[in-house]
CSV table of C-alpha atoms in Angstrom, one decimal:
chain,number,residue,atom,x,y,z
A,1171,MET,CA,112.0,118.1,104.0
A,1172,LYS,CA,115.4,117.5,102.4
A,1173,ILE,CA,117.5,114.6,103.7
A,1174,ILE,CA,121.0,113.4,103.1
A,1175,SER,CA,121.5,109.6,103.8
A,1176,LEU,CA,124.8,108.0,104.4
A,1177,GLY,CA,125.1,104.2,104.5
A,1178,LEU,CA,127.1,101.1,103.6
A,1179,ASP,CA,124.7,99.1,101.5
A,1180,GLN,CA,125.7,99.4,97.8
A,1181,SER,CA,122.5,97.7,96.7
A,1182,ALA,CA,121.0,101.3,96.8
A,1183,LEU,CA,122.8,101.7,93.4
A,1184,THR,CA,120.7,99.0,91.8
A,1185,PRO,CA,117.3,100.4,90.9
A,1186,SER,CA,115.6,97.0,91.1
A,1187,SER,CA,116.9,96.2,94.6
A,1188,GLY,CA,114.7,96.2,97.7
A,1189,LEU,CA,116.6,99.1,99.2
A,1190,ALA,CA,116.2,101.3,96.2
A,1191,LYS,CA,112.5,100.6,96.2
A,1192,ARG,CA,112.3,101.5,99.9
A,1193,LEU,CA,114.1,104.8,99.2
A,1194,LEU,CA,111.6,105.6,96.5
A,1195,ALA,CA,108.7,104.8,98.9
A,1196,GLN,CA,110.2,107.0,101.6
A,1197,SER,CA,110.7,109.9,99.2
A,1198,GLN,CA,107.0,110.6,98.9
A,1199,PHE,CA,107.3,112.7,102.1
A,1200,LEU,CA,110.4,114.5,100.9
A,1201,THR,CA,111.4,117.2,98.4
A,1202,LYS,CA,115.0,115.8,98.1
A,1203,TYR,CA,116.6,112.6,99.2
A,1204,LEU,CA,120.3,112.2,98.4
A,1205,VAL,CA,122.1,108.9,99.3
A,1206,PHE,CA,125.8,108.4,99.6
A,1207,VAL,CA,127.6,105.0,99.9
A,1208,PRO,CA,131.2,103.9,99.8
A,1209,SER,CA,131.6,101.7,96.7
A,1210,ARG,CA,134.1,99.9,94.5
A,1211,LYS,CA,133.8,102.5,91.7
A,1212,ASP,CA,132.3,105.9,91.3
A,1213,GLU,CA,128.7,105.6,90.4
A,1214,PHE,CA,125.6,107.9,90.2
A,1215,VAL,CA,122.1,106.6,89.8
A,1216,ALA,CA,119.0,108.9,89.7
A,1217,LEU,CA,116.1,106.8,91.0
A,1218,SER,CA,113.6,109.6,90.5
A,1219,ASP,CA,113.6,113.4,90.3
A,1220,LYS,CA,113.8,113.4,94.1
A,1221,VAL,CA,116.1,110.5,94.9
A,1222,ALA,CA,119.7,110.0,93.7
A,1223,VAL,CA,122.4,107.6,94.9
A,1224,SER,CA,126.1,108.3,94.7
A,1225,GLY,CA,128.7,105.7,95.2
A,1226,LEU,CA,132.2,107.0,95.9
A,1227,ALA,CA,135.3,104.8,95.5
A,1228,GLY,CA,138.8,105.1,97.0
A,1229,SER,CA,142.1,103.3,97.1
A,1230,ASN,CA,141.4,102.6,100.8
A,1231,LYS,CA,138.8,103.4,103.5
A,1232,ILE,CA,140.6,106.6,104.6
A,1233,VAL,CA,140.6,108.0,101.1
A,1234,GLN,CA,136.9,107.0,100.7
A,1235,TRP,CA,136.1,108.8,104.0
A,1236,PHE,CA,137.7,112.1,102.9
A,1237,ARG,CA,136.1,111.9,99.5
A,1238,LEU,CA,132.7,111.4,101.1
A,1239,TYR,CA,133.4,114.3,103.4
A,1240,ALA,CA,134.3,116.6,100.5
A,1241,ARG,CA,131.1,115.6,98.6
A,1242,LEU,CA,128.9,116.0,101.7
A,1243,VAL,CA,130.3,119.5,102.3
A,1244,ILE,CA,129.2,120.5,98.8
A,1245,THR,CA,125.8,118.9,99.3
A,1246,ALA,CA,125.1,120.3,102.7
A,1247,ARG,CA,125.6,123.8,101.5
A,1248,ARG,CA,122.5,123.4,99.4
A,1249,GLY,CA,120.2,123.6,102.4
A,1250,PHE,CA,119.3,120.3,103.8
A,1251,ASP,CA,117.3,119.6,107.0
A,1252,ILE,CA,118.6,116.1,108.2
A,1253,ILE,CA,121.5,113.8,107.7
A,1254,THR,CA,120.7,110.2,108.6
A,1255,VAL,CA,123.4,107.5,108.8
A,1256,GLN,CA,123.2,103.7,109.0
A,1257,ASP,CA,126.5,103.2,110.7
A,1258,ASN,CA,127.6,103.6,114.4
A,1259,TYR,CA,131.3,104.4,113.9
A,1260,TYR,CA,133.3,106.2,111.3
A,1261,LEU,CA,130.5,107.2,108.9
A,1262,ALA,CA,128.4,108.3,111.9
A,1263,PHE,CA,131.3,110.5,113.0
A,1264,LEU,CA,131.5,111.9,109.5
A,1265,ALA,CA,127.7,112.6,109.6
A,1266,TRP,CA,128.1,114.4,112.9
A,1267,LEU,CA,130.8,116.6,111.5
A,1268,ILE,CA,128.6,117.6,108.6
A,1269,ALA,CA,125.6,118.1,110.9
A,1270,TRP,CA,127.6,120.2,113.4
A,1271,ARG,CA,129.2,122.4,110.7
A,1272,TYR,CA,126.1,123.0,108.6
A,1273,ASP,CA,123.4,123.0,111.3
A,1274,LEU,CA,121.6,119.8,110.2
A,1275,LYS,CA,119.8,117.5,112.5
A,1276,LEU,CA,121.6,114.1,113.0
A,1277,GLU,CA,119.8,110.8,112.9
A,1278,ILE,CA,121.7,107.6,113.7
A,1279,GLN,CA,120.1,104.3,112.7
A,1280,ILE,CA,121.0,101.3,114.8
A,1281,HIS,CA,120.2,97.8,113.6
A,1282,GLY,CA,122.5,96.0,116.1
A,1283,PHE,CA,125.7,96.2,118.0
A,1284,GLU,CA,129.1,94.7,117.0
A,1285,LYS,CA,131.8,93.6,119.3
A,1286,GLY,CA,134.6,96.1,118.8
A,1287,ASN,CA,137.8,97.3,120.3
A,1288,PHE,CA,138.1,100.1,122.8
A,1289,PHE,CA,138.5,102.8,120.2
A,1290,ARG,CA,135.3,101.7,118.3
A,1291,ARG,CA,133.3,101.7,121.5
A,1292,LEU,CA,134.6,105.1,122.4
A,1293,ILE,CA,133.7,106.6,119.0
A,1294,PHE,CA,130.3,104.9,119.2
A,1295,ALA,CA,129.6,106.6,122.6
A,1296,PHE,CA,130.8,110.0,121.2
A,1297,ASN,CA,128.5,109.7,118.2
A,1298,ILE,CA,125.4,108.4,119.9
A,1299,LYS,CA,125.4,111.2,122.6
A,1300,ARG,CA,125.4,113.8,119.9
A,1301,ALA,CA,122.5,112.5,117.8
A,1302,ASP,CA,119.3,114.5,117.7
A,1303,GLY,CA,117.4,111.3,117.0
A,1304,ILE,CA,118.2,107.6,117.1
A,1305,ARG,CA,116.2,105.1,115.1
A,1306,VAL,CA,116.3,101.5,116.4
A,1307,VAL,CA,114.5,98.3,115.2
A,1308,SER,CA,113.5,96.8,118.6
A,1309,GLN,CA,112.6,97.6,122.2
A,1310,ARG,CA,115.7,95.6,123.2
A,1311,LEU,CA,118.0,98.0,121.4
A,1312,LYS,CA,116.2,101.0,122.8
A,1313,GLN,CA,116.6,99.7,126.4
A,1314,HIS,CA,120.2,98.9,125.8
A,1315,LEU,CA,120.9,102.6,124.8
A,1316,ILE,CA,119.0,103.8,127.8
A,1317,ASP,CA,120.7,101.5,130.3
A,1318,ASN,CA,124.2,101.6,129.0
A,1319,PHE,CA,124.6,105.0,127.4
A,1320,LYS,CA,122.1,107.0,129.5
A,1321,ILE,CA,120.3,108.2,126.3
A,1322,SER,CA,117.0,109.9,126.8
A,1323,GLU,CA,114.1,107.6,125.8
A,1324,PHE,CA,112.5,110.6,124.0
A,1325,LYS,CA,115.4,110.7,121.5
A,1326,ILE,CA,114.9,107.0,120.6
A,1327,TYR,CA,112.1,105.7,118.3
A,1328,ILE,CA,111.4,102.2,117.2
A,1329,ILE,CA,110.8,101.3,113.5
A,1330,PRO,CA,110.9,97.6,112.9
A,1331,VAL,CA,112.5,96.3,109.7
A,1332,TYR,CA,109.7,95.7,107.3
A,1333,SER,CA,109.4,92.3,105.7
A,1334,SER,CA,108.8,92.2,101.9
A,1335,TYR,CA,106.7,89.1,102.4
A,1336,PRO,CA,103.1,90.1,103.0
A,1337,HIS,CA,101.5,88.9,106.3
A,1338,THR,CA,98.8,87.2,104.2
A,1339,VAL,CA,101.3,85.1,102.3
A,1340,GLU,CA,100.2,81.5,101.8
A,1341,GLY,CA,102.1,79.4,104.3
A,1342,LYS,CA,102.1,75.8,105.4
A,1343,LYS,CA,99.1,73.8,104.4
A,1344,ASP,CA,99.9,71.1,107.0
A,1345,TYR,CA,102.5,70.3,109.6
A,1346,LEU,CA,103.2,66.7,108.7
A,1347,PRO,CA,106.9,66.1,108.7
A,1348,HIS,CA,108.7,66.1,105.4
A,1349,ASP,CA,110.9,63.2,104.3
A,1350,PRO,CA,113.5,63.9,105.5
A,1351,PHE,CA,112.5,66.4,108.3
A,1352,VAL,CA,113.9,69.8,107.4
A,1353,PHE,CA,115.4,72.4,109.7
A,1354,PHE,CA,116.1,75.6,107.9
A,1355,THR,CA,118.1,78.7,108.6
A,1356,VAL,CA,119.0,81.9,106.7
A,1357,ALA,CA,122.1,83.8,107.6
A,1358,ARG,CA,125.3,85.4,106.5
A,1359,LEU,CA,128.0,83.0,107.5
A,1360,VAL,CA,129.8,85.1,110.1
A,1361,PRO,CA,130.7,84.4,113.7
A,1362,VAL,CA,127.9,86.4,115.3
A,1363,LYS,CA,125.3,84.2,113.5
A,1364,ASN,CA,126.6,81.2,115.5
A,1365,ILE,CA,125.8,78.6,112.8
A,1366,SER,CA,128.3,76.2,114.3
A,1367,LEU,CA,125.9,75.7,117.2
A,1368,GLN,CA,123.2,74.4,114.8
A,1369,ILE,CA,125.7,72.1,113.1
A,1370,LYS,CA,126.9,70.7,116.5
A,1371,ALA,CA,123.2,70.3,117.6
A,1372,MET,CA,122.5,68.4,114.4
A,1373,ALA,CA,125.1,65.8,115.4
A,1374,GLY,CA,123.1,65.2,118.5
A,1375,VAL,CA,119.7,65.1,116.8
A,1376,VAL,CA,120.9,62.7,114.0
A,1377,LYS,CA,122.1,60.1,116.6
A,1378,ARG,CA,118.4,59.8,117.7
A,1379,TYR,CA,116.5,60.6,114.5
A,1380,PRO,CA,118.7,60.0,111.4
A,1381,ASN,CA,116.0,61.1,108.9
A,1382,VAL,CA,116.7,64.8,109.2
A,1383,VAL,CA,118.6,67.6,107.4
A,1384,LEU,CA,119.6,71.1,108.1
A,1385,LYS,CA,119.5,73.5,105.1
A,1386,ILE,CA,121.6,76.7,105.4
A,1387,ALA,CA,120.8,79.6,103.0
A,1388,GLY,CA,123.5,82.2,102.9
A,1389,ASP,CA,127.2,82.8,102.3
A,1390,GLY,CA,130.1,84.4,104.1
A,1391,PRO,CA,133.7,84.2,105.3
A,1392,GLU,CA,133.0,81.4,107.7
A,1393,LYS,CA,131.7,79.0,105.1
A,1394,ASN,CA,134.9,76.9,104.8
A,1395,LYS,CA,135.3,76.7,108.5
A,1396,LEU,CA,131.7,75.5,108.9
A,1397,GLN,CA,132.1,73.0,106.1
A,1398,GLN,CA,135.2,71.6,107.9
A,1399,LEU,CA,133.1,71.2,111.0
A,1400,VAL,CA,130.5,69.3,109.1
A,1401,ARG,CA,133.1,66.9,107.7
A,1402,GLY,CA,134.6,66.5,111.1
A,1403,LEU,CA,131.2,65.5,112.5
A,1404,ASN,CA,130.5,63.3,109.5
A,1405,LEU,CA,127.3,65.2,108.6
A,1406,GLN,CA,128.0,65.8,104.9
A,1407,ASP,CA,124.6,64.3,103.9
A,1408,LYS,CA,122.8,66.0,106.8
A,1409,VAL,CA,123.9,69.6,106.5
A,1410,ILE,CA,123.3,71.3,103.1
A,1411,PHE,CA,124.9,74.6,102.2
A,1412,LEU,CA,122.6,76.4,99.7
A,1413,GLY,CA,124.7,79.5,99.2
A,1414,GLN,CA,123.0,82.8,98.3
A,1415,VAL,CA,119.4,82.3,97.3
A,1416,ARG,CA,117.5,85.0,95.6
A,1417,GLU,CA,114.0,83.6,96.0
A,1418,MET,CA,113.3,82.1,99.4
A,1419,ARG,CA,109.6,81.4,99.2
A,1420,ASN,CA,109.8,77.7,98.3
A,1421,LEU,CA,112.5,77.1,100.9
A,1422,TYR,CA,110.3,78.6,103.7
A,1423,LYS,CA,107.3,76.6,102.5
A,1424,SER,CA,109.2,73.3,102.4
A,1425,ALA,CA,110.9,73.5,105.8
A,1426,ASP,CA,109.5,72.1,109.0
A,1427,VAL,CA,111.2,74.3,111.6
A,1428,PHE,CA,113.2,77.5,111.4
A,1429,LEU,CA,116.4,78.1,113.5
A,1430,LEU,CA,118.1,81.3,114.5
A,1431,THR,CA,121.1,81.0,116.9
A,1432,SER,CA,122.8,84.4,116.7
A,1433,THR,CA,124.7,85.7,119.7
A,1434,SER,CA,123.5,89.2,118.8
A,1435,GLU,CA,120.7,90.5,116.5
A,1436,GLY,CA,119.1,93.9,116.1
A,1437,TRP,CA,115.7,92.5,115.0
A,1438,GLY,CA,116.0,89.2,113.0
A,1439,LEU,CA,114.1,89.9,109.9
A,1440,VAL,CA,114.4,86.3,108.7
A,1441,VAL,CA,112.5,85.2,111.8
A,1442,VAL,CA,109.6,87.5,110.8
A,1443,GLU,CA,109.8,86.1,107.3
A,1444,ALA,CA,109.7,82.5,108.5
A,1445,ALA,CA,106.8,83.3,110.8
A,1446,SER,CA,104.9,84.8,107.9
A,1447,PHE,CA,105.0,81.4,106.3
A,1448,GLY,CA,103.7,79.8,109.5
A,1449,LEU,CA,107.0,78.1,110.4
A,1450,PRO,CA,107.6,77.2,114.0
A,1451,ILE,CA,110.6,79.1,115.3
A,1452,ILE,CA,113.5,78.1,117.6
A,1453,MET,CA,115.7,81.0,118.4
A,1454,THR,CA,118.1,82.4,120.9
A,1455,ASP,CA,117.2,85.4,123.1
A,1456,VAL,CA,118.1,88.1,120.6
A,1457,GLY,CA,116.4,90.6,118.3
A,1458,CYS,CA,112.6,90.2,118.2
A,1459,ALA,CA,112.6,87.5,120.9
A,1460,GLY,CA,110.4,88.7,123.7
A,1461,GLU,CA,108.7,91.2,121.4
A,1462,VAL,CA,107.3,89.1,118.5
A,1463,ILE,CA,108.4,85.6,119.4
A,1464,LEU,CA,107.4,84.7,122.9
A,1465,ASP,CA,108.8,81.6,124.6
A,1466,GLN,CA,106.4,78.6,124.8
A,1467,GLU,CA,103.6,80.8,123.3
A,1468,ASN,CA,104.5,81.2,119.6
A,1469,GLY,CA,108.0,79.9,119.5
A,1470,LEU,CA,110.9,78.4,121.5
A,1471,ILE,CA,113.6,80.7,122.9
A,1472,VAL,CA,116.7,78.8,124.0
A,1473,ASP,CA,120.1,79.6,125.5
A,1474,SER,CA,123.1,79.5,123.3
A,1475,ASN,CA,124.1,76.0,124.3
A,1476,GLU,CA,124.1,72.7,122.3
A,1477,GLU,CA,122.2,70.6,124.8
A,1478,GLU,CA,119.2,72.9,125.0
A,1479,LEU,CA,119.0,73.4,121.3
A,1480,VAL,CA,119.1,69.6,120.7
A,1481,ALA,CA,116.2,69.1,123.2
A,1482,ALA,CA,114.2,71.9,121.4
A,1483,MET,CA,114.8,70.5,118.0
A,1484,ALA,CA,114.1,66.9,118.9
A,1485,GLY,CA,111.0,67.9,120.8
A,1486,LEU,CA,109.4,69.7,117.8
A,1487,MET,CA,110.3,66.8,115.5
A,1488,LEU,CA,108.2,64.5,117.6
A,1489,ASP,CA,105.2,66.8,118.2
A,1490,GLU,CA,103.2,67.7,115.1
A,1491,LYS,CA,100.5,69.5,117.0
A,1492,ARG,CA,103.1,71.6,118.9
A,1493,ARG,CA,104.6,72.6,115.5
A,1494,GLU,CA,101.2,73.6,114.2
A,1495,SER,CA,100.3,75.6,117.3
A,1496,LEU,CA,103.6,77.5,117.4
A,1497,GLY,CA,103.7,78.1,113.7
A,1498,SER,CA,100.1,79.4,113.4
A,1499,LYS,CA,100.6,81.7,116.5
A,1500,ALA,CA,103.8,83.0,115.1
A,1501,LYS,CA,102.1,83.9,111.9
A,1502,GLU,CA,99.4,85.6,113.8
A,1503,ALA,CA,102.0,87.6,115.8
A,1504,VAL,CA,103.7,89.0,112.7
A,1505,SER,CA,100.4,89.9,111.2
A,1506,ASN,CA,100.2,92.6,113.9
A,1507,LEU,CA,103.4,94.2,112.9
A,1508,PRO,CA,103.2,97.5,111.0
A,1509,THR,CA,102.3,97.2,107.3
A,1510,GLU,CA,104.5,98.8,104.6
A,1511,LYS,CA,102.2,101.9,104.6
A,1512,GLU,CA,102.3,102.1,108.5
A,1513,ASN,CA,106.1,101.8,108.4
A,1514,LEU,CA,106.4,104.7,106.0
A,1515,ILE,CA,104.2,106.8,108.3
A,1516,LEU,CA,106.6,106.0,111.2
A,1517,TYR,CA,109.5,107.3,109.0
A,1518,LYS,CA,107.7,110.5,108.2
A,1519,GLU,CA,106.7,111.1,111.9
A,1520,SER,CA,110.3,110.4,113.1
A,1521,TRP,CA,111.8,112.9,110.6
A,1522,GLU,CA,109.1,115.5,111.5
A,1523,ARG,CA,110.1,115.2,115.1
A,1524,LEU,CA,113.6,116.3,114.3
A,1525,ILE,CA,112.9,119.5,112.5
């Protein structure tokens, strides 16, 4: 099989990145794998004799789009089988044009849904109905496509996002509370992650139990706004912004409870990672909630409101046995997810279905 991949993640241009390593692993089933991404400057990286990544720059997104189109036209003429795209909108439309013009099979990858304007919703509906295959990361996303876009379930296949942390990773040795008690979250600081809810809930928790902190790993455009909220609630010594963290292992191990409060999530890889370390999880009803994390069984699923989150946080702070039970059961649940090798087989089978 020969595959063209179109995406947005520029880390593919860095040979040591996790994405580049995944591309190399996937290429074992392929004869050629060419990846194209919009980038800040023109770049070309050959990851192997089968895998190459091209970054194309442009003075604006429109110029980039047409440069990508021109390059893809030249590439598609060389006899490829599939074009796969990790975008639901303009790059997906570009992929459809190439697939239609050169008789390639079109695979669209969906990791989540963004709130968009009418035109973006319209172009998404156009693209998705023309895909030969749709790869999603959760049953929730699959059902959403079936219910809201009337897509045949036979076109949709689920391949969960694989965690780089092995399921056998050494996790928590005990569930005794740290000093102070540590709530932990990992997220890009953007509105959909709803980190403000965690900060507001901390204000309620601190009133009852002052020996507690919230550690936030991640960066993003909402950082200043969130820091202002922290100052306004006088939580400067209770909410710690860690910024981008390359190695998360020690942070997972040193936390007491993991929080995820997104309003929308395709899968929630950080939940799987936290569970791999045996952390008890409190999360909103998004992503892998209901599939991996089950309410009251191996985690707590809460509505997106401050009062309920405060109650869940305070409840776990006071109940060491409950934390241990939820954490160990969450670790067991993620141990049943596909291994890296099994995940690669799912990729191979999904591509073979298309051709």
